[in-house]
PDB file of C-alpha atoms in Angstrom:
ATOM      1  CA  MET A 404      47.487   6.654 -43.858  1.00 49.00           C
ATOM      2  CA  ILE A 405      44.921   6.259 -41.004  1.00 49.00           C
ATOM      3  CA  LYS A 406      47.581   5.046 -38.592  1.00 49.00           C
ATOM      4  CA  LYS A 407      49.940   7.782 -39.653  1.00 48.00           C
ATOM      5  CA  GLU A 408      47.028  10.208 -38.753  1.00 51.00           C
ATOM      6  CA  ILE A 409      46.269   8.496 -35.441  1.00 52.00           C
ATOM      7  CA  ASN A 410      50.082   8.668 -34.551  1.00 51.00           C
ATOM      8  CA  MET A 411      49.896  12.400 -35.429  1.00 54.00           C
ATOM      9  CA  ASN A 412      46.834  13.034 -33.291  1.00 63.00           C
ATOM     10  CA  ARG A 413      48.523  11.280 -30.466  1.00 66.00           C
ATOM     11  CA  LYS A 414      51.533  13.483 -30.749  1.00 63.00           C
ATOM     12  CA  ARG A 415      49.564  16.566 -30.897  1.00 65.00           C
ATOM     13  CA  ILE A 416      47.483  15.505 -27.805  1.00 68.00           C
ATOM     14  CA  ALA A 417      50.637  14.580 -25.919  1.00 65.00           C
ATOM     15  CA  LEU A 418      52.185  17.996 -26.919  1.00 60.00           C
ATOM     16  CA  VAL A 419      49.171  19.808 -25.748  1.00 60.00           C
ATOM     17  CA  THR A 420      48.945  18.070 -22.555  1.00 62.00           C
ATOM     18  CA  SER A 421      52.488  18.491 -21.637  1.00 59.00           C
ATOM     19  CA  LEU A 422      52.396  22.242 -22.533  1.00 55.00           C
ATOM     20  CA  THR A 423      49.265  22.615 -20.356  1.00 57.00           C
ATOM     21  CA  LEU A 424      50.986  20.858 -17.503  1.00 51.00           C
ATOM     22  CA  LEU A 425      54.119  23.001 -17.776  1.00 50.00           C
ATOM     23  CA  THR A 426      52.248  26.177 -17.869  1.00 52.00           C
ATOM     24  CA  GLY A 427      50.575  25.087 -14.760  1.00 55.00           C
ATOM     25  CA  ILE A 428      53.739  24.150 -12.951  1.00 51.00           C
ATOM     26  CA  SER A 429      55.241  27.404 -13.964  1.00 49.00           C
ATOM     27  CA  ILE A 430      52.296  29.375 -12.669  1.00 49.00           C
ATOM     28  CA  ASN A 431      52.391  27.629  -9.404  1.00 50.00           C
ATOM     29  CA  ASN A 432      56.137  27.927  -8.879  1.00 50.00           C
ATOM     30  CA  THR A 433      56.202  31.676  -9.271  1.00 48.00           C
ATOM     31  CA  HIS A 434      54.438  31.975  -6.082  1.00 47.00           C
ATOM     32  CA  LEU A 435      56.636  29.582  -4.010  1.00 46.00           C
ATOM     33  CA  SER A 436      59.889  30.289  -2.066  1.00 44.00           C
ATOM     34  CA  GLN A 437      63.116  29.326  -3.773  1.00 46.00           C
ATOM     35  CA  ASN A 438      63.462  26.262  -1.315  1.00 46.00           C
ATOM     36  CA  ARG A 439      60.231  24.904  -2.063  1.00 46.00           C
ATOM     37  CA  VAL A 440      60.781  25.267  -5.904  1.00 43.00           C
ATOM     38  CA  ILE A 441      64.003  23.111  -5.470  1.00 42.00           C
ATOM     39  CA  HIS A 442      62.184  20.333  -3.610  1.00 43.00           C
ATOM     40  CA  THR A 443      59.308  20.491  -6.182  1.00 43.00           C
ATOM     41  CA  VAL A 444      61.899  19.947  -9.056  1.00 43.00           C
ATOM     42  CA  LYS A 445      63.604  17.176  -7.203  1.00 42.00           C
ATOM     43  CA  ALA A 446      60.380  15.414  -6.608  1.00 43.00           C
ATOM     44  CA  SER A 447      59.197  15.644 -10.154  1.00 42.00           C
ATOM     45  CA  ASP A 448      62.542  14.463 -11.544  1.00 44.00           C
ATOM     46  CA  SER A 449      62.425  11.263  -9.411  1.00 41.00           C
ATOM     47  CA  LYS A 450      58.785  10.657 -10.401  1.00 43.00           C
ATOM     48  CA  LYS A 451      59.733  11.098 -14.172  1.00 42.00           C
ATOM     49  CA  THR A 452      62.480   8.460 -13.875  1.00 40.00           C
ATOM     50  CA  ASN A 453      59.757   5.947 -12.746  1.00 40.00           C
ATOM     51  CA  LYS A 454      57.373   6.672 -15.628  1.00 38.00           C
ATOM     52  CA  VAL A 455      60.102   6.522 -18.357  1.00 37.00           C
ATOM     53  CA  SER A 456      61.117   2.828 -17.287  1.00 39.00           C
ATOM     54  CA  SER A 457      57.764   1.518 -18.847  1.00 74.00           C
ATOM     55  CA  LYS A 458      56.264   2.885 -21.930  1.00 91.00           C
ATOM     56  CA  TYR A 459      52.904   1.498 -20.717  1.00 93.00           C
ATOM     57  CA  PRO A 460      52.653   1.502 -16.916  1.00 93.00           C
ATOM     58  CA  ASP A 461      49.967  -0.399 -15.249  1.00 92.00           C
ATOM     59  CA  ILE A 462      46.751   1.721 -15.024  1.00 91.00           C
ATOM     60  CA  THR A 463      46.179   0.716 -11.504  1.00 89.00           C
ATOM     61  CA  GLN A 464      49.486   2.204 -10.460  1.00 89.00           C
ATOM     62  CA  GLU A 465      48.602   5.597 -12.321  1.00 88.00           C
ATOM     63  CA  LEU A 466      44.876   5.987 -11.496  1.00 90.00           C
ATOM     64  CA  ASP A 467      42.146   4.693  -9.134  1.00 86.00           C
ATOM     65  CA  ILE A 468      40.163   2.678 -11.520  1.00 86.00           C
ATOM     66  CA  THR A 469      37.285   1.911  -9.070  1.00 82.00           C
ATOM     67  CA  SER A 470      36.230   5.558  -9.319  1.00 83.00           C
ATOM     68  CA  MET A 471      37.173   7.117 -12.728  1.00 86.00           C
ATOM     69  CA  GLU A 472      34.316   9.687 -12.294  1.00 85.00           C
ATOM     70  CA  GLN A 473      36.940  11.855 -10.141  1.00 89.00           C
ATOM     71  CA  TYR A 474      39.047  12.398 -13.270  1.00 87.00           C
ATOM     72  CA  THR A 475      38.300  14.945 -15.914  1.00 85.00           C
ATOM     73  CA  SER A 476      38.514  13.946 -19.561  1.00 82.00           C
ATOM     74  CA  ASN A 477      41.518  16.240 -19.846  1.00 83.00           C
ATOM     75  CA  ASN A 478      43.460  14.091 -17.226  1.00 83.00           C
ATOM     76  CA  LEU A 479      42.910  10.837 -19.118  1.00 90.00           C
ATOM     77  CA  PHE A 480      45.508  11.274 -21.828  1.00 91.00           C
ATOM     78  CA  MET A 481      48.395   8.763 -21.174  1.00 92.00           C
ATOM     79  CA  ASN A 482      49.891   5.411 -22.110  1.00 93.00           C
ATOM     80  CA  VAL A 483      48.644   2.567 -19.940  1.00 94.00           C
ATOM     81  CA  THR A 484      48.377  -1.090 -19.717  1.00 95.00           C
ATOM     82  CA  LEU A 485      44.905  -2.546 -18.820  1.00 94.00           C
ATOM     83  CA  LYS A 486      46.008  -6.082 -17.245  1.00 95.00           C
ATOM     84  CA  ARG A 487      43.518  -8.959 -17.482  1.00 95.00           C
ATOM     85  CA  PHE A 488      40.361  -6.843 -17.914  1.00 95.00           C
ATOM     86  CA  TYR A 489      37.165  -8.473 -18.704  1.00 96.00           C
ATOM     87  CA  ILE A 490      35.263  -8.098 -21.976  1.00 95.00           C
ATOM     88  CA  LYS A 491      31.804  -7.151 -21.042  1.00 95.00           C
ATOM     89  CA  ASP A 492      30.434  -6.684 -24.695  1.00 95.00           C
ATOM     90  CA  LEU A 493      31.747  -6.672 -28.209  1.00 93.00           C
ATOM     91  CA  ALA A 494      30.576  -6.278 -31.753  1.00 93.00           C
ATOM     92  CA  THR A 495      31.985  -5.984 -35.273  1.00 91.00           C
ATOM     93  CA  ASN A 496      31.203  -2.693 -37.187  1.00 90.00           C
ATOM     94  CA  LYS A 497      30.706  -2.418 -41.067  1.00 90.00           C
ATOM     95  CA  GLN A 498      34.416  -1.683 -41.380  1.00 90.00           C
ATOM     96  CA  GLY A 499      35.475  -4.903 -39.792  1.00 89.00           C
ATOM     97  CA  GLN A 500      36.762  -3.338 -36.689  1.00 92.00           C
ATOM     98  CA  ILE A 501      35.763  -4.935 -33.350  1.00 94.00           C
ATOM     99  CA  LEU A 502      34.073  -2.669 -30.708  1.00 95.00           C
ATOM    100  CA  ILE A 503      34.950  -3.783 -27.174  1.00 95.00           C
ATOM    101  CA  ILE A 504      33.694  -2.628 -23.736  1.00 96.00           C
ATOM    102  CA  LEU A 505      35.839  -3.677 -20.835  1.00 95.00           C
ATOM    103  CA  THR A 506      35.874  -3.610 -17.027  1.00 94.00           C
ATOM    104  CA  PRO A 507      38.576  -4.305 -14.525  1.00 93.00           C
ATOM    105  CA  LEU A 508      36.329  -6.826 -12.723  1.00 91.00           C
ATOM    106  CA  LYS A 509      33.484  -8.866 -13.908  1.00 89.00           C
ATOM    107  CA  THR A 510      30.997  -7.147 -11.548  1.00 88.00           C
ATOM    108  CA  SER A 511      32.431  -3.591 -12.141  1.00 89.00           C
ATOM    109  CA  ASN A 512      30.357  -0.754 -13.732  1.00 88.00           C
ATOM    110  CA  GLN A 513      33.462   1.175 -14.651  1.00 92.00           C
ATOM    111  CA  TYR A 514      33.830   0.906 -18.398  1.00 94.00           C
ATOM    112  CA  PHE A 515      36.633   1.198 -20.899  1.00 95.00           C
ATOM    113  CA  TYR A 516      35.817   1.313 -24.701  1.00 96.00           C
ATOM    114  CA  LEU A 517      38.023   0.590 -27.626  1.00 94.00           C
ATOM    115  CA  GLN A 518      37.868  -0.096 -31.515  1.00 94.00           C
ATOM    116  CA  THR A 519      40.384  -2.325 -33.013  1.00 92.00           C
ATOM    117  CA  ASP A 520      41.470  -4.520 -35.837  1.00 88.00           C
ATOM    118  CA  LEU A 521      44.288  -6.037 -33.742  1.00 83.00           C
ATOM    119  CA  ILE A 522      42.500  -9.026 -32.829  1.00 84.00           C
ATOM    120  CA  SER A 523      39.820 -11.428 -34.712  1.00 77.00           C
ATOM    121  CA  GLN A 524      38.705 -13.824 -32.053  1.00 85.00           C
ATOM    122  CA  ALA A 525      37.641 -12.681 -28.660  1.00 88.00           C
ATOM    123  CA  LYS A 526      34.443 -13.677 -26.476  1.00 91.00           C
ATOM    124  CA  ILE A 527      32.567 -11.989 -23.720  1.00 93.00           C
ATOM    125  CA  ASN A 528      33.753 -12.566 -20.331  1.00 92.00           C
ATOM    126  CA  GLN A 529      37.240 -13.404 -21.712  1.00 94.00           C
ATOM    127  CA  LYS A 530      40.338 -11.668 -19.974  1.00 95.00           C
ATOM    128  CA  ILE A 531      42.292  -9.337 -22.138  1.00 94.00           C
ATOM    129  CA  THR A 532      45.399  -7.284 -21.666  1.00 94.00           C
ATOM    130  CA  VAL A 533      45.486  -3.857 -23.696  1.00 94.00           C
ATOM    131  CA  GLN A 534      48.481  -1.538 -24.156  1.00 95.00           C
ATOM    132  CA  GLY A 535      47.499   1.782 -25.541  1.00 94.00           C
ATOM    133  CA  PHE A 536      46.720   5.406 -25.060  1.00 95.00           C
ATOM    134  CA  LEU A 537      43.897   6.623 -22.826  1.00 94.00           C
ATOM    135  CA  ASN A 538      41.927   9.075 -24.918  1.00 91.00           C
ATOM    136  CA  GLY A 539      39.582  10.784 -22.557  1.00 91.00           C
ATOM    137  CA  LYS A 540      35.958  10.124 -21.618  1.00 93.00           C
ATOM    138  CA  ILE A 541      32.946   9.511 -24.139  1.00 93.00           C
ATOM    139  CA  LYS A 542      29.313   8.409 -24.019  1.00 94.00           C
ATOM    140  CA  LEU A 543      28.456   5.456 -26.090  1.00 94.00           C
ATOM    141  CA  THR A 544      25.981   6.710 -28.780  1.00 94.00           C
ATOM    142  CA  ASN A 545      23.497   5.180 -31.071  1.00 94.00           C
ATOM    143  CA  LYS A 546      26.320   4.525 -33.677  1.00 93.00           C
ATOM    144  CA  GLN A 547      28.025   2.080 -31.419  1.00 94.00           C
ATOM    145  CA  ILE A 548      24.611   0.419 -30.404  1.00 94.00           C
ATOM    146  CA  ASN A 549      23.733   0.172 -34.065  1.00 94.00           C
ATOM    147  CA  ASP A 550      27.152  -1.374 -34.783  1.00 93.00           C
ATOM    148  CA  GLY A 551      26.053  -4.282 -32.343  1.00 93.00           C
ATOM    149  CA  LEU A 552      26.877  -3.241 -28.826  1.00 94.00           C
ATOM    150  CA  ASN A 553      24.194  -4.110 -26.257  1.00 95.00           C
ATOM    151  CA  PRO A 554      21.614  -1.221 -25.838  1.00 96.00           C
ATOM    152  CA  LYS A 555      21.920  -1.273 -22.104  1.00 95.00           C
ATOM    153  CA  TYR A 556      25.291   0.546 -22.731  1.00 94.00           C
ATOM    154  CA  LEU A 557      23.627   3.495 -24.680  1.00 95.00           C
ATOM    155  CA  ASN A 558      24.725   6.913 -23.083  1.00 94.00           C
ATOM    156  CA  LYS A 559      27.076   5.045 -20.551  1.00 93.00           C
ATOM    157  CA  LYS A 560      30.211   7.120 -19.866  1.00 93.00           C
ATOM    158  CA  VAL A 561      33.357   5.238 -20.752  1.00 93.00           C
ATOM    159  CA  VAL A 562      37.039   5.772 -20.905  1.00 94.00           C
ATOM    160  CA  SER A 563      38.209   5.525 -24.385  1.00 94.00           C
ATOM    161  CA  ILE A 564      41.503   3.869 -25.141  1.00 95.00           C
ATOM    162  CA  MET A 565      43.482   3.582 -28.436  1.00 95.00           C
ATOM    163  CA  PRO A 566      45.038   0.260 -28.462  1.00 94.00           C
ATOM    164  CA  ASP A 567      48.662  -0.399 -29.674  1.00 93.00           C
ATOM    165  CA  LYS A 568      48.906  -4.117 -28.562  1.00 93.00           C
ATOM    166  CA  ILE A 569      46.319  -6.469 -27.415  1.00 92.00           C
ATOM    167  CA  ILE A 570      46.832  -9.865 -25.826  1.00 91.00           C
ATOM    168  CA  LEU A 571      44.020 -12.360 -25.204  1.00 90.00           C
ATOM    169  CA  ASN A 572      44.444 -13.983 -21.888  1.00 85.00           C
TER     170      ASN A 572
END
């Protein structure tokens, strides 16, 4: 039941995001000359073809992960793959879900956060590959800290990801 609700929420988010993007494109195109509109459509068609080839494109090809602050939470709704990211911290909550904080590099301070029951054995500093849906930015709260995450992460801004597949490397 919960997975069904998550899938419905993902579909709603994707629909709202696509409608927002289409509205923005329509408004921008009404002010362009006819030739520029044709070029814009051709460019977006070729870009769309590239994205369809992989359901979970590599996040490094889609976003600058060294500086996620440049993106608003509204821009961070897409399917991605986080390849070989490091587990910086993890904990298990009362519901048996594992809470994980990831970084692209061991020394990075760009954090990604996920909750999952897809894996049972993981260790800090282990590399992990995650395929899933970026779900905007959040701040880690006392709830996550009380569930066992290190207090140094309290109020840290993180990019939330809803995992569909996890591979321990």
